[in-house]
PDB file of C-alpha atoms in Angstrom:
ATOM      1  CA  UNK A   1      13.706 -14.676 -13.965  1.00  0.00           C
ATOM      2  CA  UNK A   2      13.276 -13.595 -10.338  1.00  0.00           C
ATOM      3  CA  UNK A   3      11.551  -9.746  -9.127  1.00  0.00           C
ATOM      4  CA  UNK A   4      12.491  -7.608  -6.312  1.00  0.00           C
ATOM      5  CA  UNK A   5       9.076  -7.319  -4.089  1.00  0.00           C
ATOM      6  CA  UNK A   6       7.672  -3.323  -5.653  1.00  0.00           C
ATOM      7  CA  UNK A   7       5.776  -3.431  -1.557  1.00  0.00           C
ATOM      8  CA  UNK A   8       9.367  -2.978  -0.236  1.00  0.00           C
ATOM      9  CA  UNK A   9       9.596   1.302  -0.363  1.00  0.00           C
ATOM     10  CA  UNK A  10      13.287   1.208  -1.733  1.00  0.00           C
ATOM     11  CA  UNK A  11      11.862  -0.711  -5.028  1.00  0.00           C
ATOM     12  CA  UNK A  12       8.459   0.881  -5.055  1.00  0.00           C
ATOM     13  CA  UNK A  13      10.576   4.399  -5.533  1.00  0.00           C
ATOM     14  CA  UNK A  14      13.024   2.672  -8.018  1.00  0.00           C
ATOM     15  CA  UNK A  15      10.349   1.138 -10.150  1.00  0.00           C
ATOM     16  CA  UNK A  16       7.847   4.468 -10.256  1.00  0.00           C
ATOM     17  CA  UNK A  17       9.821   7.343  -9.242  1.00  0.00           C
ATOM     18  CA  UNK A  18      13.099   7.658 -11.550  1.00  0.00           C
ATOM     19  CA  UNK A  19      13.595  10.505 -13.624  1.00  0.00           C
ATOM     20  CA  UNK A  20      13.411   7.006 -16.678  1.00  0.00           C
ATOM     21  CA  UNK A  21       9.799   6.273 -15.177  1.00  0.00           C
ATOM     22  CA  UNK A  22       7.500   8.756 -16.135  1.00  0.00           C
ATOM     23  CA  UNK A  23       5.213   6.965 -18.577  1.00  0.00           C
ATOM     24  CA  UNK A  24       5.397   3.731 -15.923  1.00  0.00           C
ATOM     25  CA  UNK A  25       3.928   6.855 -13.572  1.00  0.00           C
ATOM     26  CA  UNK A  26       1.205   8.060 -15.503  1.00  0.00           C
ATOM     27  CA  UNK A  27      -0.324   4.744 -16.475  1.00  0.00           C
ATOM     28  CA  UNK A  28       0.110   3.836 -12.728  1.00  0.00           C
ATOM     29  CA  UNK A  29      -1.746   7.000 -11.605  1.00  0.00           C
ATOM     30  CA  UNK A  30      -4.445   7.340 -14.666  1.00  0.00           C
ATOM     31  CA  UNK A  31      -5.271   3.761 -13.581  1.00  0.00           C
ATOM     32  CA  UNK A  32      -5.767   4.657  -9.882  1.00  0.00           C
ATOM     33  CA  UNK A  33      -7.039   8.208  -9.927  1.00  0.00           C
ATOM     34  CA  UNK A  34      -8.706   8.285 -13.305  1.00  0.00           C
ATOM     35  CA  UNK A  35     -10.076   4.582 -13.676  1.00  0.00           C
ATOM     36  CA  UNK A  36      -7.780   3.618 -16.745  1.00  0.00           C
ATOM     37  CA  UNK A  37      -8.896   6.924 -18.486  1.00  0.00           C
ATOM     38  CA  UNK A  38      -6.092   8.828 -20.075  1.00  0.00           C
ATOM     39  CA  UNK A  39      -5.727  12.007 -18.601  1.00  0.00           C
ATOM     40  CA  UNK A  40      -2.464  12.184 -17.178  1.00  0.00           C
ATOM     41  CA  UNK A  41      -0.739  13.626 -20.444  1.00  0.00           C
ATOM     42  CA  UNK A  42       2.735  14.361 -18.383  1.00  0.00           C
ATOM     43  CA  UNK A  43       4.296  14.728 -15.099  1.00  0.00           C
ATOM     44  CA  UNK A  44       6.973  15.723 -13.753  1.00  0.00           C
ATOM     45  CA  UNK A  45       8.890  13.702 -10.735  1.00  0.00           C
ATOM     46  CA  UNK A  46       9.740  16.042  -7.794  1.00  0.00           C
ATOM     47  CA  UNK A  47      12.098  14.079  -5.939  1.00  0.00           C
ATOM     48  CA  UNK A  48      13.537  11.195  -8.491  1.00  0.00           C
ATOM     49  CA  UNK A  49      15.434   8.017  -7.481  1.00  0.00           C
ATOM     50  CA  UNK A  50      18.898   8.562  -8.298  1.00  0.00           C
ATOM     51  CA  UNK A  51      20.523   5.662 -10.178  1.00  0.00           C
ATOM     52  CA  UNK A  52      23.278   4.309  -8.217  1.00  0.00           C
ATOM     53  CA  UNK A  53      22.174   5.521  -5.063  1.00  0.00           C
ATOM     54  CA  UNK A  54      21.823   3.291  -2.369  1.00  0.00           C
ATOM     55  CA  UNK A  55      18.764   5.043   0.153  1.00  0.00           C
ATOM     56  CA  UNK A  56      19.521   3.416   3.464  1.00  0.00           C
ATOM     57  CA  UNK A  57      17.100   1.907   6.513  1.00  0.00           C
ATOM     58  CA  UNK A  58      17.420   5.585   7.865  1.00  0.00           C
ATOM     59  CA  UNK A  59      15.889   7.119   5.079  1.00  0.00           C
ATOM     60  CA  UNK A  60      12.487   5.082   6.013  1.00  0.00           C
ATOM     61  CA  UNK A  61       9.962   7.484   4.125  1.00  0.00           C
ATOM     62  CA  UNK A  62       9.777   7.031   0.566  1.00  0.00           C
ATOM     63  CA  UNK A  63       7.505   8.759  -0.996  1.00  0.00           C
ATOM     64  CA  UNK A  64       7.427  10.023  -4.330  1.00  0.00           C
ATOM     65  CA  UNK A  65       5.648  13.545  -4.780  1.00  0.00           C
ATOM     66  CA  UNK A  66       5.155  14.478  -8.700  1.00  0.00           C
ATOM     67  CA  UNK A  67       3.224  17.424 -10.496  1.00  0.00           C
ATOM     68  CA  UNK A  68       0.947  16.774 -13.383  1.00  0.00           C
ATOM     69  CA  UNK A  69       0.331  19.102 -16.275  1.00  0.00           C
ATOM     70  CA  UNK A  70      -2.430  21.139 -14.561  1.00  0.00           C
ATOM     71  CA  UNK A  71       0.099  21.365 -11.587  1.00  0.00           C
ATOM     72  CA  UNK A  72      -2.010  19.120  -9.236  1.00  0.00           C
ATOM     73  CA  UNK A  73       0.634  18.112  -6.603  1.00  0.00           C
ATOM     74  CA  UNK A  74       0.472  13.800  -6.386  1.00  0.00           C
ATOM     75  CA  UNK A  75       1.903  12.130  -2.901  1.00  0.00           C
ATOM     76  CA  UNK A  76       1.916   8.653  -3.610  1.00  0.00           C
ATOM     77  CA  UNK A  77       2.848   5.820  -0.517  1.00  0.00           C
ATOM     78  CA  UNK A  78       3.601   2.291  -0.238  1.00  0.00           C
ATOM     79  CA  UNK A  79       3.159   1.528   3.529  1.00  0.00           C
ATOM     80  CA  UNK A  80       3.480  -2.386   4.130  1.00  0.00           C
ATOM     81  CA  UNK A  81       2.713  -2.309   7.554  1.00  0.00           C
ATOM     82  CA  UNK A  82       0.192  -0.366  10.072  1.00  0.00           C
ATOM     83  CA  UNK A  83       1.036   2.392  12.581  1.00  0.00           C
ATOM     84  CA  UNK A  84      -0.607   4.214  15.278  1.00  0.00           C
ATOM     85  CA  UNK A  85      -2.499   6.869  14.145  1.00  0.00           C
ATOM     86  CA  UNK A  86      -1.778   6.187  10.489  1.00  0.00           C
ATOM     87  CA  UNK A  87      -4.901   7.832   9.016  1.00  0.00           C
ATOM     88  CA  UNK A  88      -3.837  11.187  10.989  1.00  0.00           C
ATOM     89  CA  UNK A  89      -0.457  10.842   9.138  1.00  0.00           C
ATOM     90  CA  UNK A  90      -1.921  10.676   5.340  1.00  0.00           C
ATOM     91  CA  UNK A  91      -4.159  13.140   6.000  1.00  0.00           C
ATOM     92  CA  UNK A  92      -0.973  15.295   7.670  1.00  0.00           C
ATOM     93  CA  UNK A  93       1.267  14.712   4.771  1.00  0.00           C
ATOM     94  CA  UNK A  94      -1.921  15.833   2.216  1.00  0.00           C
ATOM     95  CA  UNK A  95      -2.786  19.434   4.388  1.00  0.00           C
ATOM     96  CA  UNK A  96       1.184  20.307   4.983  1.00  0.00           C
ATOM     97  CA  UNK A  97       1.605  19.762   1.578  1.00  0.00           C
ATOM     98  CA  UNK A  98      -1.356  21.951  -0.010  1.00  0.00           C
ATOM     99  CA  UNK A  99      -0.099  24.731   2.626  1.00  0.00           C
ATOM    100  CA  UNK A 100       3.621  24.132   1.872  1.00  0.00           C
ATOM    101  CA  UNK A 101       3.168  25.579  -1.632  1.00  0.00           C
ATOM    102  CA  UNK A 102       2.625  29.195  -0.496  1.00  0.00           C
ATOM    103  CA  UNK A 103       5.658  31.381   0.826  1.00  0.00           C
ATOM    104  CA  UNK A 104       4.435  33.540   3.346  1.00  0.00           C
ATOM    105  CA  UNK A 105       2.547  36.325   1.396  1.00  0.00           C
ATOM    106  CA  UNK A 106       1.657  34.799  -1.382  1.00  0.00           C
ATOM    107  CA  UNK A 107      -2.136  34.718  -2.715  1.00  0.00           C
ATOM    108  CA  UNK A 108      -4.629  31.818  -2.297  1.00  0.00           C
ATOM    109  CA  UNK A 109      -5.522  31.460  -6.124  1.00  0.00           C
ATOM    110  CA  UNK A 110      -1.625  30.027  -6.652  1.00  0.00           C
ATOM    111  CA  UNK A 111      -2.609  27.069  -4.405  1.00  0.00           C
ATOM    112  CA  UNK A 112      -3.010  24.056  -6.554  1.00  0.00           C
ATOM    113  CA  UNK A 113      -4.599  20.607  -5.948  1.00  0.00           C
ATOM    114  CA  UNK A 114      -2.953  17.738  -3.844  1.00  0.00           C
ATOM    115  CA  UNK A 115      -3.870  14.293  -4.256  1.00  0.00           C
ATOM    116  CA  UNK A 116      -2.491  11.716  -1.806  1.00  0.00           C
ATOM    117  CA  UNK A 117      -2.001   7.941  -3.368  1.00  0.00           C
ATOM    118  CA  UNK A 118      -1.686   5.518  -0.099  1.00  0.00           C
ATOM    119  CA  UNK A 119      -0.899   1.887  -1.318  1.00  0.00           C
ATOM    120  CA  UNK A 120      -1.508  -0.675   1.997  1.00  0.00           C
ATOM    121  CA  UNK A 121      -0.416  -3.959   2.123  1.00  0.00           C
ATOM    122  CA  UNK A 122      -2.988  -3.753   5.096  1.00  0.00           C
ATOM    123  CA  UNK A 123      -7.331  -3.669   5.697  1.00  0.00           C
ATOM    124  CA  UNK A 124      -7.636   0.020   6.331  1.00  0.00           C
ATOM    125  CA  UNK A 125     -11.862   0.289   5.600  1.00  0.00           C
ATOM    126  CA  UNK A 126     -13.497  -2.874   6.649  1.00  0.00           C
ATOM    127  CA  UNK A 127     -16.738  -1.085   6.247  1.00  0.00           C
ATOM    128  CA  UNK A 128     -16.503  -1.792   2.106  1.00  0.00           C
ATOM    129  CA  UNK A 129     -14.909  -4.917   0.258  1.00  0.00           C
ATOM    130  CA  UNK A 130     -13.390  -2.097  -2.581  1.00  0.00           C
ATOM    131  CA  UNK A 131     -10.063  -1.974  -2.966  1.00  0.00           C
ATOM    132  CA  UNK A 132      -9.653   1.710  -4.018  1.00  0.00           C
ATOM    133  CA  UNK A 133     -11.591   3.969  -2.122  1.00  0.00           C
ATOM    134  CA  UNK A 134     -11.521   7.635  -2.688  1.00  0.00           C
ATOM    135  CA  UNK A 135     -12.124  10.448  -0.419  1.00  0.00           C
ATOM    136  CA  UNK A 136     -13.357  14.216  -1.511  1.00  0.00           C
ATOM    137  CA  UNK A 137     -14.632  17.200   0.791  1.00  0.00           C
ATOM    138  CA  UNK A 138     -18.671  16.651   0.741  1.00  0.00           C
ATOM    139  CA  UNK A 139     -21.700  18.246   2.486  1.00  0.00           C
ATOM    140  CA  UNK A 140     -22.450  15.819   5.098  1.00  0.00           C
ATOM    141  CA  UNK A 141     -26.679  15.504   4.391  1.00  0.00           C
ATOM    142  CA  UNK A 142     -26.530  16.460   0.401  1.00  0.00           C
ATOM    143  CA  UNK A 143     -23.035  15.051  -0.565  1.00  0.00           C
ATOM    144  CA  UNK A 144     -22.357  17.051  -3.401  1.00  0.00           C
ATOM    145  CA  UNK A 145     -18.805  18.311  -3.534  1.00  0.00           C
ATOM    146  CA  UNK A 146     -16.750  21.033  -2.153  1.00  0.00           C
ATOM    147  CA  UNK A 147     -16.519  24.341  -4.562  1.00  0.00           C
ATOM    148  CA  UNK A 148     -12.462  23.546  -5.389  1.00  0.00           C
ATOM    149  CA  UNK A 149     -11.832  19.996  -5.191  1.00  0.00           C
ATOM    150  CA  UNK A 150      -8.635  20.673  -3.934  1.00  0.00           C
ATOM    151  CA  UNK A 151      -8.044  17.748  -1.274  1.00  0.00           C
ATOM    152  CA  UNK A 152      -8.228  14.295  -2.102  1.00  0.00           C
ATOM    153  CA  UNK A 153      -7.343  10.895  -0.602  1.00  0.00           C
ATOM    154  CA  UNK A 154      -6.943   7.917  -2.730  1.00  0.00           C
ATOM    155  CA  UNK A 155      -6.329   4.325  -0.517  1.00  0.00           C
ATOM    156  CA  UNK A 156      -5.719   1.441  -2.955  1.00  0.00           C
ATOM    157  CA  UNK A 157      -5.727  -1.797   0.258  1.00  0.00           C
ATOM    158  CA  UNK A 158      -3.858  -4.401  -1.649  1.00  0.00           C
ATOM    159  CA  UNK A 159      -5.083  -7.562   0.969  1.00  0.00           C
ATOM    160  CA  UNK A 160      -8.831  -7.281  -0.504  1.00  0.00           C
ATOM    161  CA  UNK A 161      -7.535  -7.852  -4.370  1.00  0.00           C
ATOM    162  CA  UNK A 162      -7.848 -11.492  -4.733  1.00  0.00           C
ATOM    163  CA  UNK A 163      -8.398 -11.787  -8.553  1.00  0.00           C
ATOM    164  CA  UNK A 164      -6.249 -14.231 -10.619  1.00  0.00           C
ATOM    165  CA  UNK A 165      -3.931 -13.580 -14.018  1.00  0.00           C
ATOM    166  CA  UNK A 166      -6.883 -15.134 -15.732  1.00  0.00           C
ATOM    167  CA  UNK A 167      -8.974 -12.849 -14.172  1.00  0.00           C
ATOM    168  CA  UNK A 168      -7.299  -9.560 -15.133  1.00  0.00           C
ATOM    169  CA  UNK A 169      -8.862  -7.088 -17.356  1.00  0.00           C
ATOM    170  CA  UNK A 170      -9.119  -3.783 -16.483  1.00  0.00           C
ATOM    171  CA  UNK A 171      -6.134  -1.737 -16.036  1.00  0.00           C
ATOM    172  CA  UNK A 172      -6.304  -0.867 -12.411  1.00  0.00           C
ATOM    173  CA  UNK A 173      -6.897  -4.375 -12.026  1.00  0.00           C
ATOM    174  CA  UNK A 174      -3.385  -5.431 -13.832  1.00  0.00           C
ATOM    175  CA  UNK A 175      -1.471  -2.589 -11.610  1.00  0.00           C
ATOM    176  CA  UNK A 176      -2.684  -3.885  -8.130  1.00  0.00           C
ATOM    177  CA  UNK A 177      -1.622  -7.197  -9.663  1.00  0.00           C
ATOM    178  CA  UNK A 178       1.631  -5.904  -9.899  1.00  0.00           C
ATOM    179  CA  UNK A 179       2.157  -4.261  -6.815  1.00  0.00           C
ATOM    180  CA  UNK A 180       0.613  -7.257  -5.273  1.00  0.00           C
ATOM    181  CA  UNK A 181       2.085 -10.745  -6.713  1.00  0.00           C
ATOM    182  CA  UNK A 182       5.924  -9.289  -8.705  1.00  0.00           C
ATOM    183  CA  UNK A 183       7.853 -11.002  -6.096  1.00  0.00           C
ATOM    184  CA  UNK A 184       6.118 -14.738  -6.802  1.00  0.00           C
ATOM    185  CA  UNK A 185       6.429 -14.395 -10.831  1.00  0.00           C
ATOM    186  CA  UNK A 186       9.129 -16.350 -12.688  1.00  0.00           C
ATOM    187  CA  UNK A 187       8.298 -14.775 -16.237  1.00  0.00           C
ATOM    188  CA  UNK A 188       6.257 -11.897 -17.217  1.00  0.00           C
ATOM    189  CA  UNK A 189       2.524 -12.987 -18.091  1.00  0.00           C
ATOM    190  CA  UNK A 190       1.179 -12.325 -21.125  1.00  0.00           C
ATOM    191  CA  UNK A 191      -1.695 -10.450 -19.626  1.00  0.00           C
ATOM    192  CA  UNK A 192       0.476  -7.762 -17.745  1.00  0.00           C
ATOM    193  CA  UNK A 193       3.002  -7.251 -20.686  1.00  0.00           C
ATOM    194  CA  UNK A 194       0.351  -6.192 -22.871  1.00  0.00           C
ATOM    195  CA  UNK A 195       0.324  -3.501 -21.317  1.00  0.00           C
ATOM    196  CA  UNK A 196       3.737  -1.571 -22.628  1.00  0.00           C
ATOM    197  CA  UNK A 197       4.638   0.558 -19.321  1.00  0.00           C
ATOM    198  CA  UNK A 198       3.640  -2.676 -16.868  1.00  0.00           C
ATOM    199  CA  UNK A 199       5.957  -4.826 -18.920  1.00  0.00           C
ATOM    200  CA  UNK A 200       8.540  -1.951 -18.434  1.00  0.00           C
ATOM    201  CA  UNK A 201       8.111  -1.985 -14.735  1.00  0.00           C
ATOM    202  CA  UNK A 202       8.736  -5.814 -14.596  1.00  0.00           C
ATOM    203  CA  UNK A 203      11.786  -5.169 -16.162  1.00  0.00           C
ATOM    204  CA  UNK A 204      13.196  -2.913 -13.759  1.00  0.00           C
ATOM    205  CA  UNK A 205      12.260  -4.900 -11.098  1.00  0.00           C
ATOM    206  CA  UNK A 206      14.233  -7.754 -12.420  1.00  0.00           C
ATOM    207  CA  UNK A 207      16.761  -8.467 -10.210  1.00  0.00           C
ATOM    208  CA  UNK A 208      18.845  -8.777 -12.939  1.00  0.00           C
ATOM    209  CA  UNK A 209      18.961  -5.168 -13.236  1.00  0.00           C
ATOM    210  CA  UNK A 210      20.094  -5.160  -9.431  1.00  0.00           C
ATOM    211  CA  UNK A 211      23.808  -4.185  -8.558  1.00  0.00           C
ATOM    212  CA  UNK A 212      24.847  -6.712  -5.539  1.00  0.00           C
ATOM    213  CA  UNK A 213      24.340  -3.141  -3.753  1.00  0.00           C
ATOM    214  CA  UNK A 214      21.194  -2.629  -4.465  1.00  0.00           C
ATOM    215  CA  UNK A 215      20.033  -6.286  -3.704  1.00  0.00           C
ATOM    216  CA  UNK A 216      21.430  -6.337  -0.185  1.00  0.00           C
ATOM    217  CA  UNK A 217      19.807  -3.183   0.512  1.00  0.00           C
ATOM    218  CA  UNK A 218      16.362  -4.635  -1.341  1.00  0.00           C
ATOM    219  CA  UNK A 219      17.084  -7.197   1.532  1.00  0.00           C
ATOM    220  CA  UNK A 220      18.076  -5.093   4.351  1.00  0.00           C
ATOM    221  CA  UNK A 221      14.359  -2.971   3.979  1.00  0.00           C
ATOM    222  CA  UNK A 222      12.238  -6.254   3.455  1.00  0.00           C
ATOM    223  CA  UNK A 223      13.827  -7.841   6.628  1.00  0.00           C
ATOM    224  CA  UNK A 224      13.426  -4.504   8.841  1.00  0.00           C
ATOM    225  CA  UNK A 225       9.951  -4.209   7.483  1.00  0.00           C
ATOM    226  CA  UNK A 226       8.945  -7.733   8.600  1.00  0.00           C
ATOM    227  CA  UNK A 227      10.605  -7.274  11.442  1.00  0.00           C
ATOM    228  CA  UNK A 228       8.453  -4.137  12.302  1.00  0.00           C
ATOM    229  CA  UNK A 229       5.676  -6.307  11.418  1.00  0.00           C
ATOM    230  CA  UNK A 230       6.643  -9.131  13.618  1.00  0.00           C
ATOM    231  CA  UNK A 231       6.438  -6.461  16.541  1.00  0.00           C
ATOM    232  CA  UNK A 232       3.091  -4.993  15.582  1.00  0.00           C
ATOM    233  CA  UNK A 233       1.306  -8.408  15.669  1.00  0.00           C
ATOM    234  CA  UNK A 234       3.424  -9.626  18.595  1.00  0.00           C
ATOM    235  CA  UNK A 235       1.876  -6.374  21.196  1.00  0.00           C
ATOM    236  CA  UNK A 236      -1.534  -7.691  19.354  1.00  0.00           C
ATOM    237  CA  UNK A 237      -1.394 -11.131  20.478  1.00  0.00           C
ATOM    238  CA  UNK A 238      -0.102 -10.450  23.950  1.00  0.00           C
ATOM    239  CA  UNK A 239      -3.469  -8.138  24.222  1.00  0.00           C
ATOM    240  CA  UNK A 240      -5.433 -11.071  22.844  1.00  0.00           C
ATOM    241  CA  UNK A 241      -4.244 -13.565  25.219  1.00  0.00           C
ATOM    242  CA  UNK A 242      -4.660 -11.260  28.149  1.00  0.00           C
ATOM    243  CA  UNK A 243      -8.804 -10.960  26.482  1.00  0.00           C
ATOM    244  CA  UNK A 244      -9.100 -14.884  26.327  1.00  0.00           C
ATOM    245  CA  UNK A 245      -6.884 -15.822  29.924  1.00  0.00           C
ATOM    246  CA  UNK A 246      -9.556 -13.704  30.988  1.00  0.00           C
ATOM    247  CA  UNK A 247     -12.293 -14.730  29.091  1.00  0.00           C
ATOM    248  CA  UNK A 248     -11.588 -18.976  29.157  1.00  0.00           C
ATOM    249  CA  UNK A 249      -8.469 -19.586  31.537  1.00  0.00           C
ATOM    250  CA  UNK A 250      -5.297 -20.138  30.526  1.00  0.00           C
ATOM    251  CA  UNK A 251      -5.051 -21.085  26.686  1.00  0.00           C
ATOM    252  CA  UNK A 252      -2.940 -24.124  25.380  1.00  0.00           C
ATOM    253  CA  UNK A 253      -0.093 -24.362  23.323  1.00  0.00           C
ATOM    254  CA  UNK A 254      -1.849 -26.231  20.703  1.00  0.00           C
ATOM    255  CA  UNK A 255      -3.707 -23.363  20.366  1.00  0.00           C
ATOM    256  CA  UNK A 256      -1.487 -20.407  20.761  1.00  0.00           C
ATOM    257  CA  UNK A 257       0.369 -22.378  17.900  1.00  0.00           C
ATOM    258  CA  UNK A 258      -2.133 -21.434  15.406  1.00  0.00           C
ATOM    259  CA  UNK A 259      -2.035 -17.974  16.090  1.00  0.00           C
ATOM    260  CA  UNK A 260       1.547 -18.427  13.708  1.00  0.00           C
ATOM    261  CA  UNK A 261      -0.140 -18.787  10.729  1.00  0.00           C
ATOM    262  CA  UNK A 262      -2.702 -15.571  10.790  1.00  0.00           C
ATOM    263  CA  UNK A 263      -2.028 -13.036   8.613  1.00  0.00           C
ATOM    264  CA  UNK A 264      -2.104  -9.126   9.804  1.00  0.00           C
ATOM    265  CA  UNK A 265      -5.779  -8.789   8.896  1.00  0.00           C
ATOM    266  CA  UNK A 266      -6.480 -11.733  10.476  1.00  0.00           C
ATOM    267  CA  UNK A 267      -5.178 -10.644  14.098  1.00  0.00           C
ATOM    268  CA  UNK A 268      -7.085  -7.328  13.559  1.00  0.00           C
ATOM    269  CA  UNK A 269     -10.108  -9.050  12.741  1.00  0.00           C
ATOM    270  CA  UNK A 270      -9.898 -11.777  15.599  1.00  0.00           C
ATOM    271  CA  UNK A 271      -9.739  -8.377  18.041  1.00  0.00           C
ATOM    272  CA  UNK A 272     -13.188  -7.729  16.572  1.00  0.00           C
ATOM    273  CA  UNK A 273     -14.105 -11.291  16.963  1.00  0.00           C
ATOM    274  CA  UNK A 274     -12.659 -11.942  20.462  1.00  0.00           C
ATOM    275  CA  UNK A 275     -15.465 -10.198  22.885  1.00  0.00           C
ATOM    276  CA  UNK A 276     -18.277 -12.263  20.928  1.00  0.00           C
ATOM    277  CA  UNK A 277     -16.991 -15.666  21.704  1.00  0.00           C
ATOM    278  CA  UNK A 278     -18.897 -17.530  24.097  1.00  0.00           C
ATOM    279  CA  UNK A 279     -16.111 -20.851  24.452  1.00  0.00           C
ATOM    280  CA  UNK A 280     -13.174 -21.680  23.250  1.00  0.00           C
ATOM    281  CA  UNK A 281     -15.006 -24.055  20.666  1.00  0.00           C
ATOM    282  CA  UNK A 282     -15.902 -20.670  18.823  1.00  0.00           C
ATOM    283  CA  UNK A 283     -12.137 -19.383  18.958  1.00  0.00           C
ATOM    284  CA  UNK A 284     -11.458 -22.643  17.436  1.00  0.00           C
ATOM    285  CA  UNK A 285     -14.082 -22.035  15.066  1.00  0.00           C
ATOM    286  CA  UNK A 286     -12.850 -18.834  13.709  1.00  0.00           C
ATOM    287  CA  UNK A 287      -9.030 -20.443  13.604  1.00  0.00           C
ATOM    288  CA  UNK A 288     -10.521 -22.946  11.151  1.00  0.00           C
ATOM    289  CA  UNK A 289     -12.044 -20.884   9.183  1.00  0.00           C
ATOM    290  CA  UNK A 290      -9.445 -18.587   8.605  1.00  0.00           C
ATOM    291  CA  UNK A 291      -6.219 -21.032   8.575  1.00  0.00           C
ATOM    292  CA  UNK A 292      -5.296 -23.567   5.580  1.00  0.00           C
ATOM    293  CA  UNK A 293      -2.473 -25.964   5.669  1.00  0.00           C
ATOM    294  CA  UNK A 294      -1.642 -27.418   2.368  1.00  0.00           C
ATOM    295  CA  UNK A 295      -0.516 -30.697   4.675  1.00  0.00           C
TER     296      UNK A 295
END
């Protein structure tokens, strides 16, 4: 049994975002938002996957926007790899979509809620090792909340999960499992199919369930998405070997080699690192540290 990868947008919206996955949904999002608690009763999908549709590499934002039963708008993301001025973008999407809901006119009081869900496959808050943060209007010296609680930005950063099947028991923990680890499965645990709407969203992302289609496209997004990725890290390195040049002279092969194997948290955290070096010796250091090989 092999899985399509639920970080690649196309399957993300396939998985959670059909008119078929509603329950999958509200587990997914009474997990994230509401800490496993059942709240979410039922939702409705705004802008469904449509079965038999192939969405193509121009159609590069896939969200999926839903509205629960007290009309609270949900945005929720999968973003695999950093952009410039990302932050600016969630927090775009969140305010034009609280002020989209009015027609011009119309009264305040039929505003309602907007929550945006951002998945990363990325460090976004290095400040805190938690994997889902949330984010509220507060006063800044008393921090108690805003009168409506009408804004609110949810980050779930899937690179600081590192817990193991074994080590799964909560149900937020079992979702970021998911979203984390589907592609490398081969059968579905015990420990995630327990869990009735999980064990649904494995099956869908069987690629059994796949057209030919649908798995060249599932192909298509992965490789543009790496490739996008390949570029981000590549404009990082050239600024990091311009830093050590600088810093140490000209920097060997051997070394620039090693730079292959970091991982996109790793190249943002060696631009942190960089300016405290005193000699290559602690470059090399921090290489070892952060780079395994099985060999």
């Amino acid at each position: 049994m092999r899985f399509i990868n639920p970080k690649i947008d196309y399957a993300f919206k396939r998985i959670f975002g059909s008119d078929q996955s509603q329950e999958i949904l509200i587990s997914f999002l009474n997990a994230i938002i509401y800490n496993g608690e059942s709240i979410i009763k039922s939702i409705t999908i705004i802008n469904p996957y449509t079965p038999g549709k192939i969405i193509t590499l121009k159609e590069t934002y896939l969200d999926i926007k839903a509205v629960l039963e007290d009309r609270s708008v949900v945005i929720i993301e999968m973003q695999i790899a950093t952009t410039i001025a990302f932050d600016k973008r969630v927090a775009y999407n969140l305010s034009k979509t609280y002020a989209n809901q009015l027609e011009r006119g119309e009264r305040y009081h039929l505003l309602n809620p907007v929550i945006a869900v951002t998945i990363t496959d990325f460090v976004m808050f290095k400040d805190t090792e938690k994997v889902v943060t949330k984010f509220v209007f507060k006063e800044e010296d008393e921090s108690f909340e805003y009168k409506s609680n009408l804004l609110r930005l949810i980050f779930v950063e899937l690179p600081k999960f590192q817990k193991t099947l074994a080590e799964l028991q909560t149900l937020i923990d079992k979702w970021i499992y998911f979203l984390k680890e589907t592609s490398h499965l081969e059968t579905i645990p015990e420990v995630l199919g327990e869990v009735p709407e999980i064990e649904r969203a494995l099956n869908i992302a069987n690629q059994a369930n796949f057209s030919l289609e649908e798995l060249d496209e599932v192909d298509r997004r992965g490789m543009a998405l790496q490739d996008e990725r390949g570029r981000i890290n590549a404009a990082k390195l050239e600024v990091l070997m311009r830093i050590l040049n600088k810093q140490f002279g000209e920097i060997s092969q051997e070394i620039t080699r090693q730079f292959d194997y970091l991982s996109d948290t790793d190249f943002d955290d060696l631009a942190e690192a960089v300016l405290d070096f005193n000699n290559l010796d602690d470059l090399l250091s921090w290489l070892k540290e952060r780079i395994s090989f099985d060999d």
